[in-house]
Coordinates of C-alpha atoms in Angstrom, one line a residue:
X6 CA 94.8 112.9 136.5
X7 CA 94.3 116.5 137.8
X8 CA 92.4 118.1 140.9
X9 CA 88.9 118.8 139.4
X10 CA 86.8 119.8 142.4
X11 CA 84.2 121.6 139.7
X12 CA 83.9 118.6 137.2
X13 CA 81.1 118.6 135.1
X14 CA 80.7 115.7 132.8
X15 CA 79.1 113.9 129.6
X16 CA 79.8 110.5 129.1
X17 CA 77.5 108.6 126.7
X18 CA 78.9 105.0 126.0
X19 CA 78.2 104.0 123.2
X20 CA 76.4 99.9 123.1
X21 CA 79.3 97.7 122.0
X22 CA 80.0 94.0 122.4
X23 CA 83.2 92.6 122.7
X24 CA 83.8 88.5 122.3
X25 CA 87.3 87.3 122.6
X26 CA 88.5 83.7 123.0
X27 CA 87.9 79.8 121.1
X28 CA 84.5 80.6 120.9
X29 CA 84.3 84.2 119.9
X30 CA 83.4 83.4 115.9
X31 CA 80.3 81.7 117.2
X32 CA 78.8 85.1 118.2
X33 CA 78.6 86.4 114.9
X34 CA 75.0 84.4 113.8
X35 CA 73.4 85.4 117.0
X36 CA 74.4 89.0 116.5
X37 CA 73.1 89.2 113.2
X38 CA 70.0 87.3 114.2
X39 CA 69.8 90.3 117.0
X40 CA 69.3 92.7 114.3
X41 CA 67.3 90.8 111.7
X42 CA 70.4 90.1 109.6
X43 CA 70.5 87.4 106.5
X44 CA 72.5 88.8 104.2
X45 CA 75.9 89.8 105.7
X46 CA 78.8 91.2 103.4
X47 CA 82.7 90.5 104.6
X48 CA 84.9 93.7 103.4
X49 CA 88.7 92.5 103.7
X50 CA 92.0 92.4 102.1
X51 CA 93.1 89.8 99.4
X52 CA 96.1 88.8 101.9
X53 CA 93.6 87.8 104.8
X54 CA 92.4 85.1 102.1
X55 CA 95.9 83.3 102.4
X56 CA 94.6 82.1 105.6
X57 CA 92.6 79.4 104.8
X58 CA 91.9 78.0 108.5
X59 CA 91.1 81.8 109.8
X60 CA 88.9 82.3 106.9
X61 CA 87.1 78.9 107.5
X62 CA 86.0 79.8 110.8
X63 CA 84.3 82.9 109.5
X64 CA 82.3 80.9 106.9
X65 CA 81.1 78.3 109.2
X66 CA 80.0 80.9 111.5
X67 CA 78.6 82.7 109.1
X68 CA 77.1 79.6 107.2
X69 CA 73.9 80.7 104.7
X70 CA 73.9 84.7 106.1
X71 CA 77.1 85.0 104.0
X72 CA 76.1 86.4 100.7
X73 CA 79.3 87.9 99.1
X74 CA 83.6 89.1 100.1
X75 CA 84.8 91.7 98.9
X76 CA 88.8 91.7 98.8
X77 CA 89.4 95.1 97.4
X78 CA 90.6 97.1 100.2
X79 CA 93.9 99.1 100.1
X80 CA 95.8 100.5 102.4
X81 CA 95.0 104.2 103.2
X82 CA 91.4 103.2 102.0
X83 CA 91.8 105.3 98.6
X84 CA 88.5 106.7 97.4
X85 CA 88.4 104.2 94.2
X86 CA 88.6 101.2 96.4
X87 CA 85.6 102.9 98.5
X88 CA 83.8 103.6 96.2
X89 CA 84.1 99.6 94.6
X90 CA 83.1 98.9 98.0
X91 CA 80.0 100.8 98.3
X92 CA 78.6 98.8 95.0
X93 CA 79.8 95.5 95.8
X94 CA 77.1 96.0 99.1
X95 CA 74.4 97.6 96.6
X96 CA 74.8 94.6 93.8
X97 CA 74.8 92.5 96.7
X98 CA 71.8 93.6 99.0
X99 CA 73.6 93.5 101.9
X100 CA 72.3 94.1 105.2
X101 CA 75.1 93.7 107.6
X102 CA 78.9 94.1 107.1
X103 CA 81.6 92.0 108.4
X104 CA 85.1 94.0 108.3
X105 CA 88.0 91.6 108.6
X106 CA 91.7 92.6 108.9
X107 CA 93.0 95.9 110.4
X108 CA 92.4 99.9 110.2
X109 CA 91.9 99.5 106.2
X110 CA 89.1 97.4 106.5
X111 CA 87.2 99.1 109.3
X112 CA 87.6 102.3 107.3
X113 CA 86.6 101.2 103.9
X114 CA 83.7 99.1 105.4
X115 CA 82.3 102.5 107.7
X116 CA 83.0 104.5 104.7
X117 CA 81.2 102.5 101.7
X118 CA 78.6 102.2 104.3
X119 CA 78.0 106.0 104.4
X120 CA 78.2 106.2 100.8
X121 CA 75.5 103.6 100.4
X122 CA 73.5 104.6 102.5
X123 CA 73.3 108.7 101.6
X124 CA 73.6 108.1 98.0
X125 CA 75.4 111.7 98.0
X126 CA 79.1 112.9 96.8
X127 CA 81.5 111.8 99.2
X128 CA 82.4 115.8 99.5
X129 CA 78.7 116.8 100.0
X130 CA 79.5 114.4 103.2
X131 CA 83.0 115.1 104.3
X132 CA 83.9 117.6 106.7
X133 CA 84.9 120.9 105.2
X134 CA 86.0 124.2 106.4
X135 CA 83.3 126.9 106.5
X136 CA 83.6 130.5 105.9
X137 CA 84.7 131.2 109.4
X138 CA 87.1 129.2 109.0
X139 CA 86.3 126.4 111.1
X140 CA 86.1 122.4 110.2
X141 CA 82.4 120.9 110.4
X142 CA 81.0 118.0 109.8
X143 CA 77.5 117.9 107.9
X144 CA 74.7 115.6 110.0
X145 CA 74.3 112.3 108.1
X146 CA 70.7 111.1 108.6
X147 CA 70.4 107.8 106.7
X148 CA 70.2 105.0 108.3
X149 CA 73.6 102.7 108.5
X150 CA 74.4 98.8 107.7
X151 CA 74.9 97.2 111.1
X152 CA 78.2 95.8 111.2
X153 CA 81.0 93.8 113.3
X154 CA 84.8 94.0 113.3
X155 CA 86.6 90.4 113.3
X156 CA 90.1 92.2 113.4
X157 CA 94.0 91.0 112.1
X158 CA 95.7 93.7 114.1
X159 CA 95.1 96.1 116.9
X160 CA 93.3 99.2 115.9
X161 CA 92.0 101.9 117.4
X162 CA 89.0 102.1 114.5
X163 CA 87.5 99.6 115.9
X164 CA 85.6 102.2 118.3
X165 CA 85.8 104.7 116.3
X166 CA 82.6 106.7 114.4
X167 CA 84.5 108.6 111.6
X168 CA 86.3 107.2 108.5
X169 CA 88.8 108.9 106.5
X170 CA 89.1 108.5 102.6
X171 CA 92.0 109.2 100.7
X172 CA 91.9 110.8 97.3
X173 CA 94.8 109.8 95.3
X174 CA 94.1 112.3 92.6
X175 CA 94.2 115.4 95.2
X176 CA 96.4 114.0 98.1
X177 CA 93.4 114.8 100.3
X178 CA 92.1 113.3 103.5
X179 CA 88.1 113.2 103.3
X180 CA 86.6 112.6 106.6
X181 CA 83.3 111.5 107.3
X182 CA 81.7 111.4 110.2
X183 CA 78.5 108.8 111.5
X184 CA 77.6 107.6 114.7
X185 CA 75.0 105.3 113.0
X186 CA 78.1 103.8 110.7
X187 CA 79.8 102.8 114.2
X188 CA 80.6 99.0 114.1
X189 CA 78.3 97.0 116.9
X190 CA 80.8 95.0 118.1
X191 CA 84.9 93.2 117.8
X192 CA 85.1 89.7 117.6
X193 CA 88.8 88.8 118.4
X194 CA 89.6 85.2 117.0
X195 CA 92.7 84.0 118.3
X196 CA 93.4 82.3 114.9
X197 CA 92.4 85.5 113.0
X198 CA 94.8 87.5 115.5
X199 CA 98.0 85.2 114.0
X200 CA 97.3 85.9 110.4
X201 CA 99.0 89.6 110.3
X202 CA 102.9 90.1 109.7
X203 CA 104.6 90.6 113.2
X204 CA 105.4 93.9 111.7
X205 CA 102.1 95.1 110.7
X206 CA 101.0 94.2 114.4
X207 CA 103.6 96.5 115.5
X208 CA 102.9 99.1 113.8
X209 CA 99.3 99.4 114.8
X210 CA 100.2 98.5 118.3
X211 CA 102.3 102.0 117.6
X212 CA 99.1 103.6 116.4
X213 CA 97.0 102.6 119.9
X214 CA 100.1 103.9 121.9
X215 CA 100.7 107.2 121.0
X216 CA 96.5 107.7 120.9
X217 CA 96.7 106.7 124.5
X218 CA 99.6 109.3 125.2
X219 CA 97.9 112.0 123.1
X220 CA 94.4 111.5 124.5
X221 CA 95.7 112.0 128.2
X222 CA 97.3 115.3 127.3
X223 CA 93.7 116.4 126.3
X224 CA 92.1 119.7 127.8
X225 CA 89.0 117.5 128.2
X226 CA 88.8 116.6 131.7
X227 CA 86.8 112.9 131.5
X228 CA 88.1 110.7 134.8
X229 CA 86.5 107.9 132.9
X230 CA 87.6 108.2 129.6
X231 CA 91.0 109.0 131.5
X232 CA 90.9 104.9 133.2
X233 CA 90.2 103.8 129.7
X234 CA 93.6 105.1 128.0
X235 CA 95.4 104.6 130.6
X236 CA 94.7 101.0 130.7
X237 CA 95.4 100.7 127.0
X238 CA 98.9 102.5 128.0
X239 CA 99.7 99.6 130.6
X240 CA 98.4 97.2 128.1
X241 CA 100.7 98.4 125.6
X242 CA 103.5 98.8 127.8
X243 CA 103.3 95.1 129.0
X244 CA 102.3 92.6 125.7
X245 CA 104.1 94.7 122.8
X246 CA 107.7 93.4 124.1
X247 CA 105.6 90.1 123.9
X248 CA 105.0 90.4 120.6
X249 CA 108.0 90.8 119.8
X250 CA 109.3 87.6 122.2
X251 CA 106.2 85.7 120.9
X252 CA 105.6 87.0 117.6
X253 CA 103.5 84.2 116.5
X254 CA 101.5 83.9 119.7
X255 CA 97.8 84.6 119.7
X256 CA 98.2 85.6 123.3
X257 CA 100.1 89.5 122.9
X258 CA 98.1 89.7 119.8
X259 CA 94.8 89.6 121.4
X260 CA 95.9 91.3 124.4
X261 CA 97.4 94.4 122.5
X262 CA 93.8 94.1 120.5
X263 CA 92.0 94.8 123.8
X264 CA 94.3 97.7 124.7
X265 CA 93.5 99.1 121.0
X266 CA 89.5 99.2 122.0
X267 CA 90.5 100.7 125.4
X268 CA 92.8 103.5 123.4
X269 CA 89.6 104.0 121.0
X270 CA 87.0 104.1 123.2
X271 CA 88.9 106.5 125.3
X272 CA 89.9 108.8 122.8
X273 CA 86.5 109.0 121.5
X274 CA 85.9 111.6 124.3
X275 CA 89.5 113.6 124.7
X276 CA 89.8 113.7 120.5
X277 CA 93.4 112.7 119.0
X278 CA 95.6 115.4 118.5
X279 CA 98.4 117.1 116.6
X280 CA 100.5 113.7 116.3
X281 CA 97.8 112.2 114.8
X282 CA 97.0 114.8 112.4
X283 CA 100.8 114.9 111.1
X284 CA 100.7 111.1 110.9
X285 CA 97.7 111.5 108.2
X286 CA 99.3 113.6 106.3
X287 CA 102.8 112.0 106.2
X288 CA 102.1 108.6 106.0
X289 CA 100.9 108.4 102.4
X290 CA 104.3 110.3 102.0
X291 CA 106.6 108.3 103.4
X292 CA 107.8 104.9 103.8
X293 CA 106.1 103.8 107.5
X294 CA 102.6 103.4 108.2
X295 CA 100.4 105.7 110.2
X296 CA 101.2 104.2 113.5
X297 CA 104.7 104.7 113.3
X298 CA 105.0 108.3 112.1
X299 CA 102.2 109.2 114.8
X300 CA 105.0 107.3 117.8
X301 CA 107.7 109.1 115.6
X302 CA 105.7 112.6 116.3
X303 CA 105.0 111.9 120.1
X304 CA 107.9 113.2 121.6
X305 CA 107.7 116.4 119.6
X306 CA 104.0 116.9 120.3
X307 CA 104.1 116.2 123.9
X308 CA 107.0 119.1 124.2
X309 CA 104.8 121.4 122.2
X310 CA 101.9 120.7 124.6
X311 CA 104.2 121.2 127.8
X312 CA 103.0 124.9 128.2
X313 CA 99.0 124.3 128.1
X314 CA 99.0 120.4 129.5
X315 CA 102.2 119.7 131.9
X316 CA 100.3 119.0 134.5
X317 CA 98.7 115.8 132.7
X318 CA 101.5 115.2 130.5
X319 CA 103.0 114.7 134.2
X320 CA 100.0 112.4 135.5
X321 CA 101.1 110.0 132.9
X322 CA 103.5 108.3 135.1
X323 CA 101.3 106.3 136.9
X324 CA 100.3 104.5 133.7
X325 CA 104.2 104.7 132.2
X326 CA 104.9 103.0 135.8
X327 CA 107.9 105.4 136.7
X328 CA 109.5 106.6 139.8
X329 CA 110.0 110.3 138.3
X330 CA 106.5 111.5 137.3
X331 CA 107.5 115.0 136.2
X332 CA 107.1 116.1 132.9
X333 CA 110.9 116.1 132.1
X334 CA 110.8 112.2 133.2
X335 CA 107.7 111.5 131.2
X336 CA 108.9 112.6 128.1
X337 CA 112.4 110.8 128.6
X338 CA 110.7 107.6 129.0
X339 CA 108.1 107.6 126.0
X340 CA 111.5 108.0 123.9
X341 CA 112.7 105.4 126.1
X342 CA 109.6 103.1 125.1
X343 CA 109.9 104.6 121.5
X344 CA 113.8 103.1 121.5
X345 CA 112.6 99.7 123.0
X346 CA 109.6 99.6 120.2
X347 CA 112.0 100.6 117.6
X348 CA 110.5 103.6 115.6
X349 CA 112.6 106.0 113.9
X350 CA 113.3 109.3 115.1
X351 CA 113.2 111.3 112.3
X352 CA 111.2 112.0 109.4
X353 CA 113.7 111.4 106.9
X354 CA 114.4 108.3 108.3
X355 CA 111.0 107.4 106.6
X356 CA 111.3 108.6 103.2
X357 CA 109.9 112.0 103.9
X358 CA 111.4 114.4 101.5
X359 CA 112.2 118.2 103.6
X360 CA 110.6 119.4 100.6
X361 CA 107.1 118.1 101.4
X362 CA 107.0 119.6 104.9
X363 CA 105.0 122.2 103.6
X364 CA 102.6 120.1 101.5
X365 CA 102.0 117.8 104.8
X366 CA 101.2 121.4 106.8
X367 CA 98.9 122.3 104.9
X368 CA 97.1 118.9 104.6
X369 CA 97.3 118.8 108.7
X370 CA 96.0 122.0 109.2
X371 CA 92.5 120.6 107.5
X372 CA 92.6 117.4 109.5
X373 CA 89.8 117.4 112.1
X374 CA 92.5 116.1 115.0
X375 CA 94.3 119.2 114.7
X376 CA 91.5 120.8 116.6
X377 CA 91.1 118.3 119.4
X378 CA 95.0 119.1 120.8
X379 CA 95.0 121.4 124.1
X380 CA 97.3 123.3 122.0
X381 CA 96.5 125.5 119.3
X382 CA 99.2 125.6 116.3
X383 CA 99.7 127.7 112.8
X384 CA 101.1 126.7 109.7
X385 CA 104.5 128.5 110.6
X386 CA 104.8 126.5 113.6
X387 CA 104.0 123.3 112.3
X388 CA 106.4 124.0 109.5
X389 CA 109.1 124.4 112.6
X390 CA 108.0 121.7 114.6
X391 CA 108.0 119.2 111.2
X392 CA 111.1 120.9 110.4
X393 CA 112.6 119.6 114.0
X394 CA 111.5 116.4 113.2
X395 CA 113.2 115.8 109.9

């Protein structure tokens, strides 16, 4: 991506096991045996239960090691649902967690395991702004239950160590971070992969695309992370159009899941960015998913980053497969792809009210992702950027 003659790098790859294909589910009992677990609890959403073939594959694989199923996962992982999952894990004396579904299942599983282990109020555990004005995450020391992901949608959450919980009473996004809560691995099963509605798989893939684009703009120079993100970018570009032409096919979905894993792993080293922070703040106040919101904001944020990340942005042309690898050419291609991907172009088109912009800016300013972008932004600049997108 850039000339780095004095490259200094620390790239520690967390242990993670990936299984994909018809026999992938059979890895679960071996994985549980590997860590000495015998009381696994599934954390999932109710709609998954409407697919008996997919669930039976899971039940058959887990056998007597499955001691309970919590199906109270809710979109955006609201605090009451996370607290319910935490209590269920305690009641069932769980020693392992299987998150089944999309990003909300993964986040709820991770957050509930943190709350269970730390046994404190979430506000003592979440990222907070200190007296010096900086966002800090407290060190969480308690051991966490091992967990695996059996996804129904592509999501970068597979690879992450963080979990953001929404407080429905205040609208706050309470971010938890603990590397010990990271999943042990992912099971990509072709029958489970086709359970999600096409539009859900589509919107989740937009998040994967957006995280790759933002990660590749990062000021963090890490060629290994760049390779992961470029792979994710190429994968989404190739397989998202095939999802539209083969909406019930397992192959596009499984490949998009692999792309999401690359995007999640790569952005672990580069950080998120401004579009991600804004999607977290806008999503609950719109009619769209976070992935759609993040993609909508992508051209605006990329233009914002040009003064400090022009070389990085132009370098994305290789991953996008375009001839014009200038900054303008890359931004034009991002906009073209978003049109192909049928992404709305204005915040008003997804139900965001103009008078919500100031509140969105306030919440985004307290989002950890905003600290990882290549160009700093203040509240007024954020309001101007959101107004332009509205």
